[in-house]
């Protein structure tokens, strides 16, 4: 079960171009959900990097409570992946000195004034693949 979970999660992470990132709004307690594209160079069950602007509700929430959920759906496989991850907010240069080389054309067009990277370290994974649901803590696999 564990090996198939990892294999299926890796497939979904590689194929997914946009992921939904959810935090809990520290002011209202209401979920805050945004769509972000992970950097292609860092997209695995060990680490996912998201490029965004520092002046966002998502960053505010992550700085208050460094945990979030990442969700992606693969229409081809009719499958979905949900991760719970601990986070760190870093300047883009701290993570990748030449980080702009890792951005896609859309990310480059954003031209953030204060770009940051959200480093996600997945803790748990829940995957629905071929109509089967599996849940694992990543330290168990």
mmCIF file of C-alpha atoms in Angstrom:
data_model
loop_
_atom_site.group_PDB
_atom_site.id
_atom_site.type_symbol
_atom_site.label_atom_id
_atom_site.label_comp_id
_atom_site.label_asym_id
_atom_site.label_seq_id
_atom_site.Cartn_x
_atom_site.Cartn_y
_atom_site.Cartn_z
ATOM 1 C CA UNK A 1 0.000 0.000 0.000
ATOM 2 C CA UNK A 2 2.729 2.501 0.946
ATOM 3 C CA UNK A 3 4.728 2.088 -2.286
ATOM 4 C CA UNK A 4 1.641 2.487 -4.449
ATOM 5 C CA UNK A 5 0.669 5.606 -2.486
ATOM 6 C CA UNK A 6 4.085 7.142 -3.131
ATOM 7 C CA UNK A 7 4.067 6.171 -6.811
ATOM 8 C CA UNK A 8 0.562 7.537 -7.383
ATOM 9 C CA UNK A 9 1.291 10.733 -5.454
ATOM 10 C CA UNK A 10 4.463 11.296 -7.491
ATOM 11 C CA UNK A 11 2.501 10.886 -10.734
ATOM 12 C CA UNK A 12 -0.107 13.408 -9.631
ATOM 13 C CA UNK A 13 2.501 15.894 -8.407
ATOM 14 C CA UNK A 14 4.451 15.702 -11.690
ATOM 15 C CA UNK A 15 1.378 16.027 -13.907
ATOM 16 C CA UNK A 16 -0.489 18.730 -12.004
ATOM 17 C CA UNK A 17 0.158 22.249 -13.275
ATOM 18 C CA UNK A 18 -1.903 24.188 -10.723
ATOM 19 C CA UNK A 19 -2.568 23.324 -7.092
ATOM 20 C CA UNK A 20 -4.986 24.747 -4.574
ATOM 21 C CA UNK A 21 -3.289 25.890 -1.393
ATOM 22 C CA UNK A 22 -5.469 26.329 1.683
ATOM 23 C CA UNK A 23 -4.673 28.087 4.932
ATOM 24 C CA UNK A 24 -6.893 29.035 7.820
ATOM 25 C CA UNK A 25 -7.435 32.795 7.965
ATOM 26 C CA UNK A 26 -6.067 33.879 11.321
ATOM 27 C CA UNK A 27 -8.477 36.831 11.546
ATOM 28 C CA UNK A 28 -11.770 35.194 10.553
ATOM 29 C CA UNK A 29 -11.115 31.474 10.999
ATOM 30 C CA UNK A 30 -12.433 30.975 7.462
ATOM 31 C CA UNK A 31 -10.426 28.956 4.912
ATOM 32 C CA UNK A 32 -8.307 30.964 2.493
ATOM 33 C CA UNK A 33 -7.772 29.096 -0.785
ATOM 34 C CA UNK A 34 -5.551 30.196 -3.662
ATOM 35 C CA UNK A 35 -4.374 28.516 -6.845
ATOM 36 C CA UNK A 36 -0.602 28.390 -7.185
ATOM 37 C CA UNK A 37 1.790 26.713 -9.580
ATOM 38 C CA UNK A 38 4.656 24.867 -7.901
ATOM 39 C CA UNK A 39 8.177 25.278 -9.204
ATOM 40 C CA UNK A 40 8.927 22.361 -11.518
ATOM 41 C CA UNK A 41 12.341 21.831 -9.984
ATOM 42 C CA UNK A 42 10.922 21.239 -6.486
ATOM 43 C CA UNK A 43 7.795 19.145 -6.640
ATOM 44 C CA UNK A 44 7.886 15.925 -4.625
ATOM 45 C CA UNK A 45 6.603 14.326 -1.448
ATOM 46 C CA UNK A 46 9.725 15.668 0.265
ATOM 47 C CA UNK A 47 9.326 19.304 -0.745
ATOM 48 C CA UNK A 48 7.111 21.551 -2.834
ATOM 49 C CA UNK A 49 8.032 25.159 -3.543
ATOM 50 C CA UNK A 50 5.454 27.795 -4.447
ATOM 51 C CA UNK A 51 6.303 31.263 -5.786
ATOM 52 C CA UNK A 52 4.064 34.110 -4.620
ATOM 53 C CA UNK A 53 4.080 37.664 -3.282
ATOM 54 C CA UNK A 54 4.832 38.414 0.357
ATOM 55 C CA UNK A 55 1.878 40.798 0.705
ATOM 56 C CA UNK A 56 -0.909 38.197 0.591
ATOM 57 C CA UNK A 57 -3.371 36.690 3.036
ATOM 58 C CA UNK A 58 -1.814 33.281 2.406
ATOM 59 C CA UNK A 59 1.615 34.457 3.577
ATOM 60 C CA UNK A 60 0.096 36.263 6.576
ATOM 61 C CA UNK A 61 -1.691 33.057 7.587
ATOM 62 C CA UNK A 62 1.368 30.839 7.078
ATOM 63 C CA UNK A 63 3.507 33.159 9.194
ATOM 64 C CA UNK A 64 0.905 32.936 11.980
ATOM 65 C CA UNK A 65 0.386 29.176 11.698
ATOM 66 C CA UNK A 66 2.988 27.366 9.561
ATOM 67 C CA UNK A 67 0.769 24.620 8.170
ATOM 68 C CA UNK A 68 -1.340 24.376 5.037
ATOM 69 C CA UNK A 69 -3.152 21.940 2.790
ATOM 70 C CA UNK A 70 -2.331 21.345 -0.872
ATOM 71 C CA UNK A 71 -4.913 19.842 -3.226
ATOM 72 C CA UNK A 72 -4.637 18.873 -6.863
ATOM 73 C CA UNK A 73 -6.874 17.001 -9.271
ATOM 74 C CA UNK A 74 -5.901 14.986 -12.325
ATOM 75 C CA UNK A 75 -8.731 14.731 -14.810
ATOM 76 C CA UNK A 76 -6.940 12.120 -16.931
ATOM 77 C CA UNK A 77 -6.784 9.638 -14.043
ATOM 78 C CA UNK A 78 -9.908 10.947 -12.250
ATOM 79 C CA UNK A 79 -7.664 11.167 -9.231
ATOM 80 C CA UNK A 80 -6.872 13.662 -6.518
ATOM 81 C CA UNK A 81 -4.129 14.316 -4.024
ATOM 82 C CA UNK A 82 -4.440 16.104 -0.694
ATOM 83 C CA UNK A 83 -1.383 16.926 1.393
ATOM 84 C CA UNK A 84 -1.028 18.471 4.826
ATOM 85 C CA UNK A 85 2.316 20.221 5.047
ATOM 86 C CA UNK A 86 4.418 22.280 7.401
ATOM 87 C CA UNK A 87 5.693 25.467 5.843
ATOM 88 C CA UNK A 88 8.394 28.083 5.846
ATOM 89 C CA UNK A 89 8.369 31.410 4.029
ATOM 90 C CA UNK A 90 11.709 32.316 2.495
ATOM 91 C CA UNK A 91 12.942 34.951 0.119
ATOM 92 C CA UNK A 92 13.249 33.569 -3.374
ATOM 93 C CA UNK A 93 17.007 34.184 -3.338
ATOM 94 C CA UNK A 94 17.419 32.178 -0.101
ATOM 95 C CA UNK A 95 15.984 29.109 -1.777
ATOM 96 C CA UNK A 96 17.309 29.424 -5.307
ATOM 97 C CA UNK A 97 19.926 32.070 -6.128
ATOM 98 C CA UNK A 98 18.790 32.090 -9.777
ATOM 99 C CA UNK A 99 15.143 31.437 -8.962
ATOM 100 C CA UNK A 100 13.819 33.222 -12.060
ATOM 101 C CA UNK A 101 15.237 30.389 -14.182
ATOM 102 C CA UNK A 102 12.794 28.047 -12.402
ATOM 103 C CA UNK A 103 9.713 30.170 -13.128
ATOM 104 C CA UNK A 104 7.319 29.464 -15.967
ATOM 105 C CA UNK A 105 6.276 32.289 -18.300
ATOM 106 C CA UNK A 106 3.153 33.116 -16.278
ATOM 107 C CA UNK A 107 5.098 33.290 -13.007
ATOM 108 C CA UNK A 108 7.667 35.570 -14.648
ATOM 109 C CA UNK A 109 4.905 37.880 -15.871
ATOM 110 C CA UNK A 110 3.671 38.447 -12.295
ATOM 111 C CA UNK A 111 6.715 40.595 -11.457
ATOM 112 C CA UNK A 112 6.081 40.655 -7.714
ATOM 113 C CA UNK A 113 7.570 43.544 -5.739
ATOM 114 C CA UNK A 114 8.330 41.235 -2.798
ATOM 115 C CA UNK A 115 8.606 37.685 -4.169
ATOM 116 C CA UNK A 116 8.798 34.836 -1.690
ATOM 117 C CA UNK A 117 8.854 31.071 -1.777
ATOM 118 C CA UNK A 118 6.574 28.958 0.379
ATOM 119 C CA UNK A 119 8.506 25.803 1.213
ATOM 120 C CA UNK A 120 6.073 22.972 1.962
ATOM 121 C CA UNK A 121 7.239 19.808 3.653
ATOM 122 C CA UNK A 122 4.388 17.285 3.358
ATOM 123 C CA UNK A 123 3.438 15.462 6.556
ATOM 124 C CA UNK A 124 0.440 13.429 5.429
ATOM 125 C CA UNK A 125 -0.988 12.364 2.104
ATOM 126 C CA UNK A 126 -4.486 11.341 1.109
ATOM 127 C CA UNK A 127 -4.888 10.104 -2.419
ATOM 128 C CA UNK A 128 -7.852 9.018 -4.472
ATOM 129 C CA UNK A 129 -6.615 7.010 -7.446
ATOM 130 C CA UNK A 130 -8.683 4.678 -9.621
ATOM 131 C CA UNK A 131 -11.583 5.051 -7.172
ATOM 132 C CA UNK A 132 -9.466 3.822 -4.250
ATOM 133 C CA UNK A 133 -8.648 6.067 -1.268
ATOM 134 C CA UNK A 134 -5.414 5.779 0.716
ATOM 135 C CA UNK A 135 -4.172 7.876 3.632
ATOM 136 C CA UNK A 136 -0.669 7.786 5.093
ATOM 137 C CA UNK A 137 1.564 9.761 7.373
ATOM 138 C CA UNK A 138 4.681 10.304 5.323
ATOM 139 C CA UNK A 139 7.010 9.220 8.104
ATOM 140 C CA UNK A 140 5.253 5.821 7.861
ATOM 141 C CA UNK A 141 6.134 5.311 4.211
#
